[in-house]
Amino acid sequence: MRKLLAFISLVCYLFYSCDCALPDSQLIEQTLKNSLFSTYDKTIRPDDQVSVDITATLQQIVAIDEKQQIMTSSSFISQTWYDYRLTWANNASNNNISVLMLPVKNLWIPDTMILNSADTSGYFTVNDYSLASVDYRGQVYMILPALSVRTRCNFLVQKFPFDKQLCSINLTSWSQGANRILYTENRSLVIDLSEYSEHPLWKLNGTDMIVTEAADRAPFEDTYNDIISIQLYLQRKPMYFMLNGIFACLILNAVTLIAFALPFATQISLSMICFMTYSVYSLSFSSLFPQQSDYLMTITLYFLLSICWTLIAMLWFVICNYFITKVRMPRLLYAFCELLQRVSTPRPKKDDKTDKKDVIVENGEIKKSVDEESTKATRAQRMKCVCCQKLFVSCLQRHHRVESIDKKQHVLDDDMKPIRTNPTDVKPIETEQNETN
C-alpha cells in the first residue's frame, strides 16, 4: 500500500512540474484546424458546381496483355478544386500559415473513378495516410498514387508485329453529373512524362487528354457526365517477334526449297520437321492474342502460306517418287494430260488433202499408209507422251538416268561372264594327231 501511494505521488509531481504544452507555432496550427473543422461537413459539396482540374504523371507501362486486352500502367493522378469553407487569413495572428496538410478522409473529395477499369473497384485508393494540400484561399490539391492501374483496351492486332494501338484511361464522376462536378483538363501540362521509363516491347509515340460527354447515370436529372480521357499512342517494337517468328519461318521455307535436291527419304523427313515447327510457332503466337473472328492476322496468313508451301513440296516429292518407281503412269493422269494438250494446242484447219491417205516410199516401192483412224491413234499417243514429258521433265530425267545406269551394269555383267563352248566341238588331242598322220 505504501509503495502504491509513493508511485502515485511521483506521477503527480512529474505531471505538474514538467511543461508539456505545445510550441506556439504548433498551437496556432492546431487552433486553426479546429476552427476550420468546427462547422465543416464533408458530405456537402463546397459549391453548386465544383470545377475539378485533373493532371496526370505517367511513370511506366507495366504490362500489356493482348489476350485479355488489359493494360497495366503506373501513374500519379492529381485533382485540384476550390473549397471556400477552408479559407483563413494569412496574417500574423495565424503565424503567416499559408498551407495546411489535412487528412483526405476529413475533406470532401470528388468521387472520381476509372470508367474502363479492369479491377473490381475503379475508385482511387484513399487510406488514413493520404493527405491533401490546402492553401489559405481554399484551393485543395490532392494527389493519389495509381501505381497499378488496370484498364481495358481494344487491341487491333491485324498488322502484328507492326501494329499501333491506342489505349486510354477514362476518368469521370460515378454518381454526379456535370451540373454538380465539372471536369477540366490542364492544357499547359496535359500529361507529364518527365519520369517515364520506356517499356521493352512498346514505344510511346505520344499522349493526349480530351474531355468528352456521356449520358448521366442518375435517373432524376437531365444532364450529362464529363469524361476525362488520357490517351496513350503506343507502337509495338517488332525486333523480338521478327527474329523469333518471321525470320525462323523464312529459314524453314528455305530448307523446304533445298529439299528438292535431296533423296526422297530425306525430303519427307525434312517436310515433317517443318510441319512440326510451324505448329509449335502457331501455338506459341496464338496464346498471345485475343480470340476473334473479325479479321485474319498477317502473321497467321504467313504461317498458313508456309504450311501450304511445305505441303505442296511434300506432294511433289511423293508424285516424283511414284513415277520413278513405277513404269507407267495412271490412266487418269494420261487423260488429264490429254485434256491439257487439247486445250493448249489449236486445232488444224481441214483441207481436201487431209482426206487423202498418206503415201510411204520404202525400198523403191510405193505403199499406202494405214487408215486415218490408226494415224489419229498414233498421234494421240504421241501427244500423251509429249504432254507427260512437259509436265514431269525432272521425274522422267531421273527415271532415264536410273535406266541408263541399270543398262551399263547389265553390259558389264555380260562382259565379265566366261565364254562357254559346246563340249561336242572340243576334240581330244590324240584324235587330232591321228587325223594329221
CSV table of N, CA, C and O in Angstrom, one decimal, residues 38-138:
chain,number,residue,atom,x,y,z
A,38,SER,N,-14.7,23.0,-37.3
A,38,SER,CA,-15.8,23.1,-36.3
A,38,SER,C,-17.1,23.1,-36.9
A,38,SER,O,-18.1,22.5,-36.4
A,39,THR,N,-17.3,23.7,-38.1
A,39,THR,CA,-18.6,23.7,-38.8
A,39,THR,C,-18.5,23.0,-40.2
A,39,THR,O,-19.3,23.3,-41.0
A,40,TYR,N,-17.5,22.2,-40.4
A,40,TYR,CA,-17.2,21.6,-41.7
A,40,TYR,C,-18.0,20.3,-41.8
A,40,TYR,O,-17.9,19.5,-40.9
A,41,ASP,N,-18.7,20.1,-43.0
A,41,ASP,CA,-19.4,18.8,-43.2
A,41,ASP,C,-18.8,18.3,-44.6
A,41,ASP,O,-19.0,18.9,-45.6
A,42,LYS,N,-18.2,17.1,-44.5
A,42,LYS,CA,-17.5,16.6,-45.7
A,42,LYS,C,-18.5,15.9,-46.7
A,42,LYS,O,-18.2,15.6,-47.8
A,43,THR,N,-19.8,15.8,-46.3
A,43,THR,CA,-20.8,15.2,-47.2
A,43,THR,C,-21.5,16.2,-48.1
A,43,THR,O,-22.3,15.8,-48.9
A,44,ILE,N,-21.2,17.5,-47.9
A,44,ILE,CA,-21.8,18.5,-48.7
A,44,ILE,C,-20.8,19.1,-49.6
A,44,ILE,O,-19.6,19.4,-49.2
A,45,ARG,N,-21.2,19.4,-50.8
A,45,ARG,CA,-20.3,20.0,-51.8
A,45,ARG,C,-19.9,21.4,-51.4
A,45,ARG,O,-20.7,22.1,-50.8
A,46,PRO,N,-18.7,21.8,-51.8
A,46,PRO,CA,-18.3,23.2,-51.5
A,46,PRO,C,-19.1,24.3,-52.2
A,46,PRO,O,-19.3,25.4,-51.8
A,47,ASP,N,-19.6,23.9,-53.4
A,47,ASP,CA,-20.4,24.9,-54.2
A,47,ASP,C,-21.4,24.1,-55.0
A,47,ASP,O,-21.4,22.9,-55.1
A,48,ASP,N,-22.3,24.9,-55.7
A,48,ASP,CA,-23.3,24.2,-56.5
A,48,ASP,C,-22.7,23.4,-57.7
A,48,ASP,O,-23.1,22.3,-58.0
A,49,GLN,N,-21.7,24.0,-58.3
A,49,GLN,CA,-20.9,23.3,-59.4
A,49,GLN,C,-19.5,23.5,-59.1
A,49,GLN,O,-18.9,24.6,-59.1
A,50,VAL,N,-18.8,22.4,-58.8
A,50,VAL,CA,-17.4,22.3,-58.4
A,50,VAL,C,-16.6,22.0,-59.7
A,50,VAL,O,-16.9,21.0,-60.4
A,51,SER,N,-15.7,22.9,-60.0
A,51,SER,CA,-14.8,22.7,-61.1
A,51,SER,C,-13.5,21.9,-60.7
A,51,SER,O,-12.8,22.4,-59.8
A,52,VAL,N,-13.3,20.7,-61.2
A,52,VAL,CA,-12.2,19.9,-60.8
A,52,VAL,C,-11.2,19.8,-62.0
A,52,VAL,O,-11.6,19.4,-63.1
A,53,ASP,N,-10.0,20.2,-61.7
A,53,ASP,CA,-8.9,20.1,-62.7
A,53,ASP,C,-8.1,18.9,-62.5
A,53,ASP,O,-7.6,18.7,-61.4
A,54,ILE,N,-7.8,18.1,-63.6
A,54,ILE,CA,-7.1,16.8,-63.5
A,54,ILE,C,-5.8,16.9,-64.3
A,54,ILE,O,-5.8,17.4,-65.4
A,55,THR,N,-4.7,16.5,-63.7
A,55,THR,CA,-3.5,16.3,-64.4
A,55,THR,C,-2.9,14.9,-64.1
A,55,THR,O,-3.3,14.3,-63.0
A,56,ALA,N,-2.1,14.4,-64.9
A,56,ALA,CA,-1.6,13.0,-64.8
A,56,ALA,C,-0.1,13.0,-65.0
A,56,ALA,O,0.5,13.8,-65.9
A,57,THR,N,0.6,12.2,-64.2
A,57,THR,CA,2.1,12.0,-64.4
A,57,THR,C,2.3,10.5,-64.7
A,57,THR,O,2.1,9.7,-63.8
A,58,LEU,N,2.7,10.2,-65.9
A,58,LEU,CA,2.8,8.8,-66.3
A,58,LEU,C,4.2,8.3,-65.9
A,58,LEU,O,5.2,8.9,-66.3
A,59,GLN,N,4.3,7.2,-65.2
A,59,GLN,CA,5.6,6.7,-64.8
A,59,GLN,C,6.1,5.6,-65.7
A,59,GLN,O,7.2,5.5,-66.2
A,60,GLN,N,5.2,4.6,-65.9
A,60,GLN,CA,5.6,3.4,-66.7
A,60,GLN,C,4.4,2.6,-67.1
A,60,GLN,O,3.4,2.6,-66.5
A,61,ILE,N,4.5,2.0,-68.3
A,61,ILE,CA,3.6,1.0,-68.7
A,61,ILE,C,4.1,-0.3,-68.3
A,61,ILE,O,5.1,-0.9,-68.8
A,62,VAL,N,3.5,-0.9,-67.3
A,62,VAL,CA,4.0,-2.1,-66.6
A,62,VAL,C,3.9,-3.3,-67.5
A,62,VAL,O,4.8,-4.0,-67.7
A,63,ALA,N,2.7,-3.6,-68.0
A,63,ALA,CA,2.4,-4.7,-68.9
A,63,ALA,C,1.2,-4.5,-69.7
A,63,ALA,O,0.3,-3.7,-69.4
A,64,ILE,N,1.2,-5.2,-70.9
A,64,ILE,CA,0.1,-5.2,-71.8
A,64,ILE,C,-0.2,-6.6,-72.1
A,64,ILE,O,0.6,-7.4,-72.7
A,65,ASP,N,-1.4,-7.0,-71.8
A,65,ASP,CA,-1.9,-8.4,-72.1
A,65,ASP,C,-2.9,-8.4,-73.3
A,65,ASP,O,-4.0,-7.9,-73.2
A,66,GLU,N,-2.3,-8.8,-74.5
A,66,GLU,CA,-3.2,-8.7,-75.7
A,66,GLU,C,-4.3,-9.7,-75.6
A,66,GLU,O,-5.4,-9.5,-76.2
A,67,LYS,N,-4.1,-10.9,-75.0
A,67,LYS,CA,-5.1,-11.9,-74.9
A,67,LYS,C,-6.3,-11.5,-74.1
A,67,LYS,O,-7.5,-11.6,-74.5
A,68,GLN,N,-6.1,-10.9,-72.9
A,68,GLN,CA,-7.1,-10.4,-72.1
A,68,GLN,C,-7.5,-8.9,-72.4
A,68,GLN,O,-8.5,-8.4,-71.9
A,69,GLN,N,-6.7,-8.3,-73.3
A,69,GLN,CA,-6.9,-6.9,-73.7
A,69,GLN,C,-7.0,-5.9,-72.5
A,69,GLN,O,-7.9,-5.2,-72.2
A,70,ILE,N,-5.9,-6.0,-71.7
A,70,ILE,CA,-5.7,-5.2,-70.5
A,70,ILE,C,-4.4,-4.6,-70.5
A,70,ILE,O,-3.4,-5.2,-70.8
A,71,MET,N,-4.3,-3.3,-70.1
A,71,MET,CA,-3.1,-2.5,-70.0
A,71,MET,C,-2.9,-2.2,-68.5
A,71,MET,O,-3.8,-1.6,-67.9
A,72,THR,N,-1.7,-2.5,-68.0
A,72,THR,CA,-1.4,-2.1,-66.6
A,72,THR,C,-0.4,-1.0,-66.6
A,72,THR,O,0.7,-1.1,-67.2
A,73,SER,N,-0.7,0.1,-66.0
A,73,SER,CA,0.2,1.3,-66.0
A,73,SER,C,0.4,1.8,-64.6
A,73,SER,O,-0.4,1.5,-63.7
A,74,SER,N,1.4,2.6,-64.4
A,74,SER,CA,1.7,3.2,-63.1
A,74,SER,C,1.8,4.7,-63.4
A,74,SER,O,2.5,5.2,-64.2
A,75,SER,N,1.0,5.5,-62.6
A,75,SER,CA,1.0,6.9,-62.8
A,75,SER,C,0.5,7.6,-61.5
A,75,SER,O,0.2,6.9,-60.5
A,76,PHE,N,0.5,8.9,-61.5
A,76,PHE,CA,0.0,9.7,-60.4
A,76,PHE,C,-1.1,10.6,-61.0
A,76,PHE,O,-0.8,11.4,-61.9
A,77,ILE,N,-2.2,10.6,-60.4
A,77,ILE,CA,-3.4,11.4,-60.8
A,77,ILE,C,-3.6,12.4,-59.7
A,77,ILE,O,-3.8,12.1,-58.5
A,78,SER,N,-3.6,13.7,-60.1
A,78,SER,CA,-3.8,14.8,-59.2
A,78,SER,C,-5.1,15.5,-59.6
A,78,SER,O,-5.4,15.7,-60.8
A,79,GLN,N,-5.8,16.0,-58.5
A,79,GLN,CA,-7.1,16.7,-58.7
A,79,GLN,C,-7.0,18.0,-57.9
A,79,GLN,O,-6.5,18.0,-56.8
A,80,THR,N,-7.5,19.1,-58.5
A,80,THR,CA,-7.5,20.4,-57.8
A,80,THR,C,-8.8,21.0,-57.9
A,80,THR,O,-9.5,21.0,-59.0
A,81,TRP,N,-9.3,21.5,-56.8
A,81,TRP,CA,-10.6,22.3,-56.8
A,81,TRP,C,-10.6,23.3,-55.6
A,81,TRP,O,-9.6,23.3,-54.8
A,82,TYR,N,-11.6,24.1,-55.6
A,82,TYR,CA,-11.7,25.1,-54.5
A,82,TYR,C,-12.8,24.8,-53.6
A,82,TYR,O,-13.9,24.4,-53.9
A,83,ASP,N,-12.4,24.9,-52.3
A,83,ASP,CA,-13.4,24.7,-51.2
A,83,ASP,C,-13.3,25.9,-50.3
A,83,ASP,O,-12.4,26.1,-49.5
A,84,TYR,N,-14.3,26.8,-50.5
A,84,TYR,CA,-14.2,28.1,-49.8
A,84,TYR,C,-14.5,28.0,-48.3
A,84,TYR,O,-14.4,29.0,-47.6
A,85,ARG,N,-14.9,26.9,-47.8
A,85,ARG,CA,-15.0,26.7,-46.4
A,85,ARG,C,-13.7,26.5,-45.7
A,85,ARG,O,-13.6,26.5,-44.5
A,86,LEU,N,-12.6,26.3,-46.5
A,86,LEU,CA,-11.3,26.1,-45.9
A,86,LEU,C,-10.4,27.3,-46.2
A,86,LEU,O,-9.3,27.1,-46.7
A,87,THR,N,-10.9,28.4,-45.9
A,87,THR,CA,-10.1,29.7,-46.1
A,87,THR,C,-9.9,30.3,-44.8
A,87,THR,O,-10.6,30.2,-43.8
A,88,TRP,N,-8.7,31.0,-44.7
A,88,TRP,CA,-8.4,31.7,-43.4
A,88,TRP,C,-7.5,32.9,-43.8
A,88,TRP,O,-7.0,33.1,-45.0
A,89,ALA,N,-7.3,33.8,-42.9
A,89,ALA,CA,-6.5,35.0,-43.1
A,89,ALA,C,-5.0,34.7,-42.9
A,89,ALA,O,-4.6,34.1,-41.9
A,90,ASN,N,-4.3,35.0,-43.9
A,90,ASN,CA,-2.8,34.8,-43.9
A,90,ASN,C,-2.1,36.0,-43.3
A,90,ASN,O,-1.6,36.9,-44.0
A,91,ASN,N,-2.1,36.1,-42.0
A,91,ASN,CA,-1.6,37.2,-41.3
A,91,ASN,C,-0.8,36.8,-40.1
A,91,ASN,O,-0.6,35.6,-39.8
A,92,ALA,N,-0.4,37.7,-39.3
A,92,ALA,CA,0.4,37.4,-38.1
A,92,ALA,C,-0.3,36.7,-37.1
A,92,ALA,O,0.2,35.9,-36.3
A,93,SER,N,-1.6,36.9,-37.0
A,93,SER,CA,-2.4,36.2,-36.0
A,93,SER,C,-2.4,34.7,-36.2
A,93,SER,O,-2.5,33.9,-35.2
A,94,ASN,N,-2.3,34.3,-37.4
A,94,ASN,CA,-2.3,32.8,-37.8
A,94,ASN,C,-0.8,32.4,-38.1
A,94,ASN,O,-0.6,31.4,-38.7
A,95,ASN,N,0.2,33.2,-37.6
A,95,ASN,CA,1.6,32.9,-37.7
A,95,ASN,C,2.0,32.8,-39.2
A,95,ASN,O,2.9,32.0,-39.6
A,96,ASN,N,1.3,33.5,-40.1
A,96,ASN,CA,1.5,33.5,-41.5
A,96,ASN,C,1.5,32.1,-42.2
A,96,ASN,O,2.3,31.8,-43.1
A,97,ILE,N,0.6,31.3,-41.7
A,97,ILE,CA,0.4,29.9,-42.3
A,97,ILE,C,-0.3,30.1,-43.6
A,97,ILE,O,-1.5,30.5,-43.6
A,98,SER,N,0.3,29.6,-44.7
A,98,SER,CA,-0.3,29.7,-46.0
A,98,SER,C,-0.8,28.4,-46.5
A,98,SER,O,-1.7,28.3,-47.3
A,99,VAL,N,-0.3,27.3,-46.0
A,99,VAL,CA,-0.6,25.9,-46.5
A,99,VAL,C,-0.8,25.0,-45.3
A,99,VAL,O,0.0,25.0,-44.3
A,100,LEU,N,-1.8,24.2,-45.3
A,100,LEU,CA,-2.1,23.2,-44.3
A,100,LEU,C,-2.1,21.8,-45.0
A,100,LEU,O,-2.7,21.7,-46.1
A,101,MET,N,-1.6,20.8,-44.4
A,101,MET,CA,-1.7,19.4,-44.8
A,101,MET,C,-2.8,18.7,-44.0
A,101,MET,O,-2.6,18.5,-42.8
A,102,LEU,N,-3.9,18.4,-44.7
A,102,LEU,CA,-5.0,17.9,-44.0
A,102,LEU,C,-5.3,16.5,-44.5
A,102,LEU,O,-5.1,16.1,-45.6
A,103,PRO,N,-5.8,15.6,-43.6
A,103,PRO,CA,-6.2,14.2,-44.0
A,103,PRO,C,-7.3,14.2,-45.0
A,103,PRO,O,-8.3,15.0,-44.9
A,104,VAL,N,-7.2,13.4,-46.1
A,104,VAL,CA,-8.1,13.4,-47.2
A,104,VAL,C,-9.5,12.9,-46.7
A,104,VAL,O,-10.5,13.3,-47.1
A,105,LYS,N,-9.5,12.0,-45.7
A,105,LYS,CA,-10.7,11.4,-45.2
A,105,LYS,C,-11.6,12.4,-44.4
A,105,LYS,O,-12.8,12.2,-44.2
A,106,ASN,N,-11.0,13.5,-44.1
A,106,ASN,CA,-11.7,14.6,-43.4
A,106,ASN,C,-12.3,15.6,-44.3
A,106,ASN,O,-13.0,16.6,-43.8
A,107,LEU,N,-12.0,15.5,-45.6
A,107,LEU,CA,-12.4,16.5,-46.6
A,107,LEU,C,-13.4,16.0,-47.5
A,107,LEU,O,-13.6,14.8,-47.7
A,108,TRP,N,-14.1,16.9,-48.2
A,108,TRP,CA,-15.0,16.5,-49.3
A,108,TRP,C,-14.1,16.3,-50.5
A,108,TRP,O,-13.3,17.2,-50.9
A,109,ILE,N,-14.2,15.2,-51.2
A,109,ILE,CA,-13.4,14.9,-52.4
A,109,ILE,C,-14.4,14.4,-53.5
A,109,ILE,O,-15.4,13.8,-53.2
A,110,PRO,N,-14.1,14.7,-54.7
A,110,PRO,CA,-15.0,14.2,-55.8
A,110,PRO,C,-14.9,12.6,-55.9
A,110,PRO,O,-13.8,12.1,-55.7
A,111,ASP,N,-16.0,12.0,-56.3
A,111,ASP,CA,-16.0,10.6,-56.4
A,111,ASP,C,-15.5,10.2,-57.8
A,111,ASP,O,-16.2,9.5,-58.6
A,112,THR,N,-14.3,10.5,-58.1
A,112,THR,CA,-13.7,10.2,-59.4
A,112,THR,C,-13.3,8.7,-59.4
A,112,THR,O,-12.7,8.2,-58.5
A,113,MET,N,-13.6,8.1,-60.5
A,113,MET,CA,-13.3,6.7,-60.7
A,113,MET,C,-12.8,6.5,-62.1
A,113,MET,O,-13.0,7.3,-63.0
A,114,ILE,N,-12.2,5.3,-62.4
A,114,ILE,CA,-11.7,4.9,-63.7
A,114,ILE,C,-12.9,4.2,-64.4
A,114,ILE,O,-13.3,3.1,-63.9
A,115,LEU,N,-13.4,4.7,-65.4
A,115,LEU,CA,-14.6,4.2,-66.1
A,115,LEU,C,-14.3,2.8,-66.7
A,115,LEU,O,-15.1,1.9,-66.7
A,116,ASN,N,-13.1,2.7,-67.4
A,116,ASN,CA,-12.8,1.4,-68.1
A,116,ASN,C,-11.8,0.6,-67.3
A,116,ASN,O,-10.9,0.0,-67.8
A,117,SER,N,-12.0,0.6,-66.0
A,117,SER,CA,-11.1,-0.2,-65.1
A,117,SER,C,-11.4,-1.7,-65.2
A,117,SER,O,-12.5,-2.1,-65.4
A,118,ALA,N,-10.3,-2.5,-65.1
A,118,ALA,CA,-10.4,-3.9,-65.2
A,118,ALA,C,-10.4,-4.6,-63.8
A,118,ALA,O,-10.5,-5.8,-63.7
A,119,ASP,N,-10.3,-3.8,-62.8
A,119,ASP,CA,-10.4,-4.3,-61.4
A,119,ASP,C,-11.8,-4.3,-60.9
A,119,ASP,O,-12.7,-3.7,-61.5
A,120,THR,N,-12.0,-4.8,-59.7
A,120,THR,CA,-13.3,-4.9,-59.1
A,120,THR,C,-13.8,-3.5,-58.7
A,120,THR,O,-15.0,-3.2,-58.7
A,121,SER,N,-12.9,-2.6,-58.3
A,121,SER,CA,-13.3,-1.3,-57.9
A,121,SER,C,-12.4,-0.3,-58.7
A,121,SER,O,-11.2,-0.4,-58.6
A,122,GLY,N,-13.0,0.6,-59.3
A,122,GLY,CA,-12.3,1.6,-60.1
A,122,GLY,C,-12.0,2.9,-59.4
A,122,GLY,O,-11.3,3.8,-60.0
A,123,TYR,N,-12.4,3.0,-58.1
A,123,TYR,CA,-12.1,4.2,-57.3
A,123,TYR,C,-10.6,4.2,-56.9
A,123,TYR,O,-10.0,3.2,-56.7
A,124,PHE,N,-10.1,5.4,-56.9
A,124,PHE,CA,-8.7,5.6,-56.4
A,124,PHE,C,-8.6,5.3,-54.9
A,124,PHE,O,-9.5,5.6,-54.1
A,125,THR,N,-7.5,4.6,-54.5
A,125,THR,CA,-7.4,4.2,-53.1
A,125,THR,C,-7.1,5.4,-52.2
A,125,THR,O,-6.1,6.1,-52.4
A,126,VAL,N,-7.9,5.6,-51.2
A,126,VAL,CA,-7.7,6.6,-50.2
A,126,VAL,C,-7.6,5.9,-48.8
A,126,VAL,O,-8.6,5.2,-48.4
A,127,ASN,N,-6.5,6.1,-48.1
A,127,ASN,CA,-6.3,5.5,-46.8
A,127,ASN,C,-6.1,6.6,-45.8
A,127,ASN,O,-6.2,7.8,-46.0
A,128,ASP,N,-5.8,6.1,-44.6
A,128,ASP,CA,-5.6,7.1,-43.5
A,128,ASP,C,-4.4,7.9,-43.6
A,128,ASP,O,-4.2,9.0,-43.0
A,129,TYR,N,-3.4,7.5,-44.4
A,129,TYR,CA,-2.2,8.2,-44.6
A,129,TYR,C,-2.2,9.2,-45.8
A,129,TYR,O,-1.3,9.9,-46.0
A,130,SER,N,-3.4,9.2,-46.5
A,130,SER,CA,-3.5,10.1,-47.7
A,130,SER,C,-3.8,11.5,-47.2
A,130,SER,O,-4.7,11.8,-46.3
A,131,LEU,N,-3.0,12.5,-47.6
A,131,LEU,CA,-3.1,13.9,-47.2
A,131,LEU,C,-3.3,14.8,-48.5
A,131,LEU,O,-3.0,14.4,-49.6
A,132,ALA,N,-4.0,15.9,-48.2
A,132,ALA,CA,-4.3,16.9,-49.3
A,132,ALA,C,-3.7,18.2,-48.8
A,132,ALA,O,-3.7,18.6,-47.6
A,133,SER,N,-3.1,19.0,-49.8
A,133,SER,CA,-2.5,20.3,-49.5
A,133,SER,C,-3.6,21.3,-49.8
A,133,SER,O,-4.2,21.4,-50.8
A,134,VAL,N,-3.8,22.2,-48.7
A,134,VAL,CA,-4.9,23.2,-48.8
A,134,VAL,C,-4.2,24.6,-48.5
A,134,VAL,O,-3.5,24.7,-47.5
A,135,ASP,N,-4.4,25.6,-49.4
A,135,ASP,CA,-3.8,26.9,-49.1
A,135,ASP,C,-4.9,27.8,-48.5
A,135,ASP,O,-6.0,27.4,-48.4
A,136,TYR,N,-4.5,29.0,-48.1
A,136,TYR,CA,-5.3,29.9,-47.4
A,136,TYR,C,-6.5,30.4,-48.2
A,136,TYR,O,-7.5,30.9,-47.7
A,137,ARG,N,-6.4,30.3,-49.6
A,137,ARG,CA,-7.5,30.7,-50.4
A,137,ARG,C,-8.6,29.7,-50.7
A,137,ARG,O,-9.6,29.9,-51.3
A,138,GLY,N,-8.4,28.5,-50.1
A,138,GLY,CA,-9.3,27.4,-50.2
A,138,GLY,C,-9.1,26.5,-51.4
A,138,GLY,O,-9.9,25.6,-51.7
